[in-house]
PDB file of C-alpha atoms in Angstrom:
ATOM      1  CA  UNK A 374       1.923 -17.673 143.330  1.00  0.00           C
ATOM      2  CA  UNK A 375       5.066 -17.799 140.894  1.00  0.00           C
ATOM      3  CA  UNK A 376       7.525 -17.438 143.864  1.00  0.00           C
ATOM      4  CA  UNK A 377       5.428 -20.347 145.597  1.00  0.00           C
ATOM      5  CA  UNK A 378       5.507 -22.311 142.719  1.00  0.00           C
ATOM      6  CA  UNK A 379       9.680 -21.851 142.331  1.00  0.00           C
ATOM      7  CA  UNK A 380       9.619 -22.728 145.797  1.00  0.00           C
ATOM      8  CA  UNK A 381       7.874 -26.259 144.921  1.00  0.00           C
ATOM      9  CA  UNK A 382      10.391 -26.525 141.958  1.00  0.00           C
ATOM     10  CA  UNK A 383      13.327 -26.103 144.277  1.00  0.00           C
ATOM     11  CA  UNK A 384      12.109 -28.307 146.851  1.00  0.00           C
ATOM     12  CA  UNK A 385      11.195 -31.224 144.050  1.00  0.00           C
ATOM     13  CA  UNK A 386      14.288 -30.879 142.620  1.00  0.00           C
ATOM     14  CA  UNK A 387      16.758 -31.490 145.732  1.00  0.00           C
ATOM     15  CA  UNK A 388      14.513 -34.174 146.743  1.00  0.00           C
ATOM     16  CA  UNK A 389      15.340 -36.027 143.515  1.00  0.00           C
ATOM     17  CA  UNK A 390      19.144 -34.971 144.196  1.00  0.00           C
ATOM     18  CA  UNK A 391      18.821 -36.122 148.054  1.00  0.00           C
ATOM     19  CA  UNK A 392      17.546 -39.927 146.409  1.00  0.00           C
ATOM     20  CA  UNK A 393      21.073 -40.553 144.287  1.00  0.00           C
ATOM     21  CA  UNK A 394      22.716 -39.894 147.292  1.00  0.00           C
ATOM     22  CA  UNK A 395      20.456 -42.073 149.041  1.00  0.00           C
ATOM     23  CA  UNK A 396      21.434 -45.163 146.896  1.00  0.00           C
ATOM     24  CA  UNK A 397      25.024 -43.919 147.309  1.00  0.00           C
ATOM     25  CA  UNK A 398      24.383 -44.675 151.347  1.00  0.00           C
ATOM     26  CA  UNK A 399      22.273 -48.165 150.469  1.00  0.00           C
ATOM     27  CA  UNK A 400      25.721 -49.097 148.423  1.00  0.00           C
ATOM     28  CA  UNK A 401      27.848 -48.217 150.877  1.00  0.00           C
ATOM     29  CA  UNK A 402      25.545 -50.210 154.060  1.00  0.00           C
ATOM     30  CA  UNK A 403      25.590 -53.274 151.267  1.00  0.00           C
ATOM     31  CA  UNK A 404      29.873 -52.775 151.158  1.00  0.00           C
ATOM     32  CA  UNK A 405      30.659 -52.831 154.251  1.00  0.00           C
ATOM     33  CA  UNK A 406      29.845 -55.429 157.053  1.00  0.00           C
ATOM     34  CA  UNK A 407      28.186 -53.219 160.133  1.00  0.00           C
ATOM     35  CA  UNK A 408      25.370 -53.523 162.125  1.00  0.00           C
ATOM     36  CA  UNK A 409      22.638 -51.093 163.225  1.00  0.00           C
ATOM     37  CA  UNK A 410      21.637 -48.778 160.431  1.00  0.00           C
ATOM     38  CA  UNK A 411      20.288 -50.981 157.876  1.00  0.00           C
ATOM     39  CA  UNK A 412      17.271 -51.468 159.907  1.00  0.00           C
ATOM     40  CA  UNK A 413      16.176 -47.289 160.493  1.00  0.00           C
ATOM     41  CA  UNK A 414      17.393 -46.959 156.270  1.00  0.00           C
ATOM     42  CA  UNK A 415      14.813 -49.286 155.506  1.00  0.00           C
ATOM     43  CA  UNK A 416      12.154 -47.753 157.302  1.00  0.00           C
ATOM     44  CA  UNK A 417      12.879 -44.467 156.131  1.00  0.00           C
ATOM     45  CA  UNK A 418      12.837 -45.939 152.337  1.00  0.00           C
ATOM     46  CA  UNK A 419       9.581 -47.301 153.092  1.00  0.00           C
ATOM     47  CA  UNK A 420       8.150 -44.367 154.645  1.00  0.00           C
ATOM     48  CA  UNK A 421       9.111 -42.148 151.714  1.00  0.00           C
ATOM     49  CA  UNK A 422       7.049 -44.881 149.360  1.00  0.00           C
ATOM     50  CA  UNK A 423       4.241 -44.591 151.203  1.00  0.00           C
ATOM     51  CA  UNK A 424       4.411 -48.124 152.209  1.00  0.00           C
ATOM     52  CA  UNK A 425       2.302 -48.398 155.066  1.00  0.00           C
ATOM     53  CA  UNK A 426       3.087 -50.277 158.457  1.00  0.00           C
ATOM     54  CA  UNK A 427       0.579 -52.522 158.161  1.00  0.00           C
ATOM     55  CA  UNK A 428       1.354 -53.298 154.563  1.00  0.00           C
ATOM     56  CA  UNK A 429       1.687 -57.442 154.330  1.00  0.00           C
ATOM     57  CA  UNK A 430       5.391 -57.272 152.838  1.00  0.00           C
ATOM     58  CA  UNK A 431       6.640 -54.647 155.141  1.00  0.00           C
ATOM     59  CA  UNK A 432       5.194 -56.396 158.355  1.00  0.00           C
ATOM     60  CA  UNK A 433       7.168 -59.806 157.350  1.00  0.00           C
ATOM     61  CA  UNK A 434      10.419 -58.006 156.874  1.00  0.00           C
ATOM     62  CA  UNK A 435       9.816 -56.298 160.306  1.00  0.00           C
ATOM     63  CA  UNK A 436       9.411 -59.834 162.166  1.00  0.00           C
ATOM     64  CA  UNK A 437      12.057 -61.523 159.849  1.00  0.00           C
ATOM     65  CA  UNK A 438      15.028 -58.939 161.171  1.00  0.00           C
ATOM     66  CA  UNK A 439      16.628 -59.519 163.911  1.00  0.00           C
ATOM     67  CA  UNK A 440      19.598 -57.753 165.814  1.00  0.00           C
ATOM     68  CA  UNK A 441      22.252 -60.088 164.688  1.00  0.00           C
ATOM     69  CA  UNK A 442      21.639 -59.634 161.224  1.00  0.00           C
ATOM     70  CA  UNK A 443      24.264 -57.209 159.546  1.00  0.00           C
ATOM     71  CA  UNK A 444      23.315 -54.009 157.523  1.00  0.00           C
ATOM     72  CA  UNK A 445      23.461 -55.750 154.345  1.00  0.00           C
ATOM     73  CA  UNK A 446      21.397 -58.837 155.464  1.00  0.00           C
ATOM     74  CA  UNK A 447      19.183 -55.941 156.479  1.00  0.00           C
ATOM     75  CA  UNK A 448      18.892 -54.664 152.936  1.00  0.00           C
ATOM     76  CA  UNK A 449      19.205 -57.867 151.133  1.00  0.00           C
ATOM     77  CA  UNK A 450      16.121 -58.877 153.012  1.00  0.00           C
ATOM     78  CA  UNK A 451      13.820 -55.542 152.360  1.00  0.00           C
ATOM     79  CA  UNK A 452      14.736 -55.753 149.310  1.00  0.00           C
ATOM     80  CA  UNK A 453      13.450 -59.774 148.677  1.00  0.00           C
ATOM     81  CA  UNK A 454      10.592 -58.959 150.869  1.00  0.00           C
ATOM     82  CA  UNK A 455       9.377 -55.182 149.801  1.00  0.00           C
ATOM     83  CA  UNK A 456      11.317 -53.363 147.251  1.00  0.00           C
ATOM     84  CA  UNK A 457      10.533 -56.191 144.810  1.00  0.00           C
ATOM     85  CA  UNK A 458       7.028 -55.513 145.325  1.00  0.00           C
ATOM     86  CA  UNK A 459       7.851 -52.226 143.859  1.00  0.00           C
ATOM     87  CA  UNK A 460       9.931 -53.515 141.396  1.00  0.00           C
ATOM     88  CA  UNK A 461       6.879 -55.639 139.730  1.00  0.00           C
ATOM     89  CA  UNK A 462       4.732 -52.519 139.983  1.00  0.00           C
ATOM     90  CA  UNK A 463       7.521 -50.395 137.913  1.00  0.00           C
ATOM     91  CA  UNK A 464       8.165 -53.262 135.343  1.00  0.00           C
ATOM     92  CA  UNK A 465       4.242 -53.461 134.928  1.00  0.00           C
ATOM     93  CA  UNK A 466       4.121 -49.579 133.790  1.00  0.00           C
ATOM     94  CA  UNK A 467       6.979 -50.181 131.859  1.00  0.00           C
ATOM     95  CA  UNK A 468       5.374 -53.171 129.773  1.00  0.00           C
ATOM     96  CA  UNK A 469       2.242 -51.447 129.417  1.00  0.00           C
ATOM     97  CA  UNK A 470       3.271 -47.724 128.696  1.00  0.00           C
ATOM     98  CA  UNK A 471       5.722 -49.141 125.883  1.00  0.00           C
ATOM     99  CA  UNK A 472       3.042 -51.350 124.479  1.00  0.00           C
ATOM    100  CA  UNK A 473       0.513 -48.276 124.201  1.00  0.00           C
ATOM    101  CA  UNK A 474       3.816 -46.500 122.648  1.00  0.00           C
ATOM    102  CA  UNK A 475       4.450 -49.071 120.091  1.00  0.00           C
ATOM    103  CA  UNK A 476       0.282 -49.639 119.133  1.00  0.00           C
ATOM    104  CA  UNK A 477      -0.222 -45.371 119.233  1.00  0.00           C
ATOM    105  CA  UNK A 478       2.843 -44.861 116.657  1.00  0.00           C
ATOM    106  CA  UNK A 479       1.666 -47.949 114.557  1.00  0.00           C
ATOM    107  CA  UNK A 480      -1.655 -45.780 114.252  1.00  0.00           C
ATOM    108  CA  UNK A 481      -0.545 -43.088 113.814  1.00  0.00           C
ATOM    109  CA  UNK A 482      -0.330 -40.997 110.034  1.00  0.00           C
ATOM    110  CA  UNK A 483       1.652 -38.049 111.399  1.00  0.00           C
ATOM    111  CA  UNK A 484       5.343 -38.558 111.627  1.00  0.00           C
ATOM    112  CA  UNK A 485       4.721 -35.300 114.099  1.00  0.00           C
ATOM    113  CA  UNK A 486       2.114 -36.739 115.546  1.00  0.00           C
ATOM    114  CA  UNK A 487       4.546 -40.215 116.451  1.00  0.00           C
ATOM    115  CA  UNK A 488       7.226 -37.485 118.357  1.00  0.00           C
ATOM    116  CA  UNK A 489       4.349 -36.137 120.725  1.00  0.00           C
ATOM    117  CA  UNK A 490       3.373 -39.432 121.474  1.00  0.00           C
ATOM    118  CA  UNK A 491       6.398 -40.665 122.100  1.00  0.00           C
ATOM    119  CA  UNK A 492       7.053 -37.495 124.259  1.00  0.00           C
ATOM    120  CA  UNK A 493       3.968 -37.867 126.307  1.00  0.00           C
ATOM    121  CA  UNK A 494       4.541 -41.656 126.884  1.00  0.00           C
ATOM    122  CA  UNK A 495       8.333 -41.245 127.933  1.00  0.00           C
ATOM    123  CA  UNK A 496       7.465 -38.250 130.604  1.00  0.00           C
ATOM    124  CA  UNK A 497       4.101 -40.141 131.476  1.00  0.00           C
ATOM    125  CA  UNK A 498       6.343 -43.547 131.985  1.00  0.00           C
ATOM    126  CA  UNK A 499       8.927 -41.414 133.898  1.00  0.00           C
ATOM    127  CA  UNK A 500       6.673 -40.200 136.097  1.00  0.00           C
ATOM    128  CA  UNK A 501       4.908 -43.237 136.981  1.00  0.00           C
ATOM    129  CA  UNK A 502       7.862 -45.172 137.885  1.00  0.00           C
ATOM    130  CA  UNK A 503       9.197 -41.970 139.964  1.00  0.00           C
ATOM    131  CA  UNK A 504       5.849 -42.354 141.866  1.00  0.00           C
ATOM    132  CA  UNK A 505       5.916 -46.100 142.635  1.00  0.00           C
ATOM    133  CA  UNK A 506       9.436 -45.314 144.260  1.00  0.00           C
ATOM    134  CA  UNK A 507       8.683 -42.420 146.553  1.00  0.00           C
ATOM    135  CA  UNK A 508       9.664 -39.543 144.416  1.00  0.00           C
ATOM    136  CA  UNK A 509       7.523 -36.702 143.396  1.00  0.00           C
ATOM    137  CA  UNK A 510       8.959 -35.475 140.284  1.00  0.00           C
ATOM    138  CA  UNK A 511       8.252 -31.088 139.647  1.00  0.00           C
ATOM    139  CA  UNK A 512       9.197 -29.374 136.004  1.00  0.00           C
ATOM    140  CA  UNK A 513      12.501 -29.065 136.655  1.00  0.00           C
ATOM    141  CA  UNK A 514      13.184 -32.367 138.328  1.00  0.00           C
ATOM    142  CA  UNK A 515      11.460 -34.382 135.863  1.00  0.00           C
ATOM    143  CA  UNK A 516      13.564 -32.614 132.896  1.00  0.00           C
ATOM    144  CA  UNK A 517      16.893 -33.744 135.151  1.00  0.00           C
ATOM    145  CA  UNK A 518      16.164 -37.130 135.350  1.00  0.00           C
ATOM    146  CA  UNK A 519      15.613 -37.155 131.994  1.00  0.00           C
ATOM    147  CA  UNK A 520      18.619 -36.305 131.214  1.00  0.00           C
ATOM    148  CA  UNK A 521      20.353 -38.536 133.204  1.00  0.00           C
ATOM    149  CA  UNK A 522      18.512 -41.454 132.182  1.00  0.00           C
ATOM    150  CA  UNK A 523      19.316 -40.637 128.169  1.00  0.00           C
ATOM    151  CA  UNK A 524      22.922 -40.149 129.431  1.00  0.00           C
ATOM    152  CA  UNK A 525      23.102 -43.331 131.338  1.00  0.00           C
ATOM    153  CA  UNK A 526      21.970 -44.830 128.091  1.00  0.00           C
ATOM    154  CA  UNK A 527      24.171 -43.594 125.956  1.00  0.00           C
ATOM    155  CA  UNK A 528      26.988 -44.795 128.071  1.00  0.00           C
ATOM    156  CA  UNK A 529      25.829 -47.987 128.911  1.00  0.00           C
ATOM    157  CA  UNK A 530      29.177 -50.454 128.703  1.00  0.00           C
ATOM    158  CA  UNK A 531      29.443 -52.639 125.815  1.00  0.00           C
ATOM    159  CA  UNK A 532      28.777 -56.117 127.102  1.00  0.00           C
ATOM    160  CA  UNK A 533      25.491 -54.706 128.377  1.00  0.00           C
ATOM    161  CA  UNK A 534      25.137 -53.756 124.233  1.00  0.00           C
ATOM    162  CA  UNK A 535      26.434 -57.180 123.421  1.00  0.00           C
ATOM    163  CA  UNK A 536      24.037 -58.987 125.095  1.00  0.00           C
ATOM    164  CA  UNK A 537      20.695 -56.980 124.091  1.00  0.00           C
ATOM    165  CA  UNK A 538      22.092 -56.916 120.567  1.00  0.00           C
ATOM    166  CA  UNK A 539      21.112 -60.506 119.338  1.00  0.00           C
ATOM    167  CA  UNK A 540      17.770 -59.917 120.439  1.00  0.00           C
ATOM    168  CA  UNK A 541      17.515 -56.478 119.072  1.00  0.00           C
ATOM    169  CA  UNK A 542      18.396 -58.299 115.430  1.00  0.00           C
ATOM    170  CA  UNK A 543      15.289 -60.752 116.273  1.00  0.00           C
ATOM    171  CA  UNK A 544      12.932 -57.819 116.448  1.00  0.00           C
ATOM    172  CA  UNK A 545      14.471 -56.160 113.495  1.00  0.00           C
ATOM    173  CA  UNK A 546      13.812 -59.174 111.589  1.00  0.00           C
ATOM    174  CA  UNK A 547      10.270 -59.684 113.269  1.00  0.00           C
ATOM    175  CA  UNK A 548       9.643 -56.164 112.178  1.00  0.00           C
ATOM    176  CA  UNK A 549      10.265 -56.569 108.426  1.00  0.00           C
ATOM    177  CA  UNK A 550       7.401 -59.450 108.185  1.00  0.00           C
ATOM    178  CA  UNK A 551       5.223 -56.640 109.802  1.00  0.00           C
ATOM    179  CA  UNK A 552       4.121 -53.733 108.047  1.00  0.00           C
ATOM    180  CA  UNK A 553       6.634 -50.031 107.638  1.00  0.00           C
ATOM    181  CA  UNK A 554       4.510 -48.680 110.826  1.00  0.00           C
ATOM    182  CA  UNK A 555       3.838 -52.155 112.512  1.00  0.00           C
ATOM    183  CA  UNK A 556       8.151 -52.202 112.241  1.00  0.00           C
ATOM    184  CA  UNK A 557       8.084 -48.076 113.333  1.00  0.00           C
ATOM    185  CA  UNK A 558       5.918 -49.066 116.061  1.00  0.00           C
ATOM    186  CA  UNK A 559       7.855 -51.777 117.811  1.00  0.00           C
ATOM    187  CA  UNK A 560      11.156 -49.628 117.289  1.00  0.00           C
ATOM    188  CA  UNK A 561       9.797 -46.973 119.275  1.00  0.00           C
ATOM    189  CA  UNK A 562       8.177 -49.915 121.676  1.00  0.00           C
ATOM    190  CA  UNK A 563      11.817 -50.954 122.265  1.00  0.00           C
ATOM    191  CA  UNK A 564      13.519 -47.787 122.947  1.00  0.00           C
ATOM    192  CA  UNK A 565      10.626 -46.494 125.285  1.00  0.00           C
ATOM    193  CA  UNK A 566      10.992 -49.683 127.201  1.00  0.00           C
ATOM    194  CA  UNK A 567      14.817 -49.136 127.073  1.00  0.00           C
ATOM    195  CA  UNK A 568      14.239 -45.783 128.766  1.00  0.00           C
ATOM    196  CA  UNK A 569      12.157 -47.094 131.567  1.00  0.00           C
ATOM    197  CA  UNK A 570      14.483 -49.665 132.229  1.00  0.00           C
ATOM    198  CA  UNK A 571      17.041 -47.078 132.638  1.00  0.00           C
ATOM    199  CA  UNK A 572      14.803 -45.318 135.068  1.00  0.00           C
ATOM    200  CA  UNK A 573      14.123 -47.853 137.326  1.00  0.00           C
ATOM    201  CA  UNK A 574      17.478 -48.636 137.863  1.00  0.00           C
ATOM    202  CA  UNK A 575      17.911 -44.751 138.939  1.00  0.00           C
ATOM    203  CA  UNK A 576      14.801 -44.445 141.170  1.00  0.00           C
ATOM    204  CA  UNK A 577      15.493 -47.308 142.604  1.00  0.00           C
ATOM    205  CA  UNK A 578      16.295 -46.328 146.448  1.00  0.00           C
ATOM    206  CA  UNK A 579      18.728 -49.623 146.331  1.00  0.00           C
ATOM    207  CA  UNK A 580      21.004 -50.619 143.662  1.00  0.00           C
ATOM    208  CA  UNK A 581      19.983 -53.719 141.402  1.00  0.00           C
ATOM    209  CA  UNK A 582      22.987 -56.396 141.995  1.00  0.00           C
ATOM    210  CA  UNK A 583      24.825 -57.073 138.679  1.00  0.00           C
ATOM    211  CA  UNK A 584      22.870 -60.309 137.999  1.00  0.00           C
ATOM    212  CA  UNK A 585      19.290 -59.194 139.056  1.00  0.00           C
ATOM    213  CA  UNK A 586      19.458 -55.868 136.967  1.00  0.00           C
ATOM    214  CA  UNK A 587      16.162 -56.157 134.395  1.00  0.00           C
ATOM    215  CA  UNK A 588      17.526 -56.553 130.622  1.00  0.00           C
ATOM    216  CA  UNK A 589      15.356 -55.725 128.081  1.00  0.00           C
ATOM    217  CA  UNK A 590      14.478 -59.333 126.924  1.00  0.00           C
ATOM    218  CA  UNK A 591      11.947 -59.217 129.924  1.00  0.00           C
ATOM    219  CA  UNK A 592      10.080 -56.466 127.877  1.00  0.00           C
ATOM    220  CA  UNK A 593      10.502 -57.095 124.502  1.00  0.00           C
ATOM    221  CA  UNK A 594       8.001 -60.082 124.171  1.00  0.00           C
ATOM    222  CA  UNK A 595       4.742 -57.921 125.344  1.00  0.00           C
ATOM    223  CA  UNK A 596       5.687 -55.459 123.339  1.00  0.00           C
ATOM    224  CA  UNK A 597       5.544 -57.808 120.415  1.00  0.00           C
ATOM    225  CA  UNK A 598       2.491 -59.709 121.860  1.00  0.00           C
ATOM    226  CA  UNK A 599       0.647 -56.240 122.142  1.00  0.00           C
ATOM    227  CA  UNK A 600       1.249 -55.098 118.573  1.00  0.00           C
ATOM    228  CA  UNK A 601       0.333 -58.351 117.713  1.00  0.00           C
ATOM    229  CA  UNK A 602      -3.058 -58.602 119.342  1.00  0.00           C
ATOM    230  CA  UNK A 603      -3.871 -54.972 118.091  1.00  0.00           C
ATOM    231  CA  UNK A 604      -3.053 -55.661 114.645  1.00  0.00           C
ATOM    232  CA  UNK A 605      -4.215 -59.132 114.437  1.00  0.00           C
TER     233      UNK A 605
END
C-alpha cells in the first residue's frame, strides 16, 4: 500500500510538472505563425479537462476551425469559445471560497483558529481550481504548487502592485468603518483571493494575454458584498 501510494505521488506530481511545460508549448504555438498543431493541442487540453465531445462550447469550436486558420487562430479561438468557460468556473470558486474565508475569520475568536481556516480554504481553493483545469493535484503536488503560486506572488512586477494598490487603500479604509474582525476578515478575504488569482493563471493550460489577465478588482467587491450581507 505505501509503495502504491508513492507511486500515485510520483505520478501526480510529474503530471503537474508535464502542465507548465504544456503552457510553455501553448506560448510557443501562440508565437509563432504555423499551421497544423493548434488543432490536436486543443483537443488534447480538452480531453485532459474532461470536456466532453458533445459539450456545447467544444462542438462550436470544432465547426468554427478550419484548415486555413493558423495555430494561434486555433488557440485564440478555444480559448474565446471553451477555456473561458473554465475560466468563469475558476473565478466563481475563487469569489466564493474567499468570501467564506473572509465571513469564517470575521467569526472566528481564535487567532489559531483564523490560521486553520485560512489553511483549509487556501488548499481547498487550490484544489478546486486545479480540478476545473484538468489537474489532479496528490500531497506532494499540491504542496509544489503552492509554493510556486506564493513565489509568483511575491515577485509579481511592480506596475502589477501599482495598479492593485489604490484599491487595496479603498478596502483598508472600508475596513476601519467595519469592526477589528469585520477589517481581519476582509484582509484575509483579499489575500486568499490574491492567491487564487495567482493559481489560475498557473493552471491555466494557456497563458492569459497581458490585457485579459484577472486583477483583483474583479474579486474584491463580493468579498465586500459577502461580509456585508453576513454582518448586516
Amino acid at each position: 500500500m505505501g509503495i502504491g501510494a508513492f507511486g500515485k505521488e510520483l505520478f501526480k506530481l510529474r503530471k503537474l510538472k508535464n502542465h507548465f511545460s504544456v503552457q510553455e508549448e501553448a506560448q510557443a504555438l501562440l508565437d509563432n505563425d504555423a499551421v497544423g498543431k493548434g488543432e490536436k493541442f486543443c483537443q488534447k487540453l480538452a480531453q485532459e479537462a474532461s470536456i466532453p465531445a458533445e459539450h456545447p462550447a467544444f462542438d462550436r469550436w470544432q465547426n468554427s476551425v478550419h484548415s486555413a486558420h493558423s495555430d494561434a487562430e486555433v488557440l485564440d479561438m478555444y480559448q474565446s469559445m471553451v477555456l473561458t468557460e473554465q475560466d468563469k468556473k475558476a473565478m466563481a470558486s475563487v469569489s466564493k471560497l474567499s468570501g467564506e474565508a473572509a465571513i469564517l475569520v470575521a467569526l472566528s475568536p481564535l487567532a489559531i483558529a483564523d490560521m486553520l481556516l485560512i489553511a483549509w480554504r487556501n488548499f481547498r481553493m487550490i484544489d478546486n481550481i486545479s480540478e476545473i483545469y484538468g489537474v489532479e493535484l496528490g500531497y506532494w503536488s499540491r504542496l509544489k504548487l503552492f509554493k510556486l503560486v506564493l513565489v509568483n506572488i511575491a515577485i509579481a512586477g511592480a506596475s502589477e502592485l501599482a495598479i492593485e494598490s489604490s484599491a487595496d487603500i479603498l478596502s483598508m479604509n472600508l475596513a476601519e468603518k467595519l469592526s477589528a474582525r469585520a477589517g481581519q476578515g476582509l484582509g484575509v478575504g483579499l489575500v486568499t483571493a490574491r492567491l487564487g488569482l495567482k493559481t489560475i493563471s498557473l493552471m491555466r493550460p494557456i497563458p492569459f494575454k497581458q490585457d485579459q489577465t484577472p486583477r483583483l478588482g474583479s474579486i474584491r467587491k463580493s468579498v465586500v458584498e459577502s461580509l456585508k450581507n453576513k454582518l448586516s
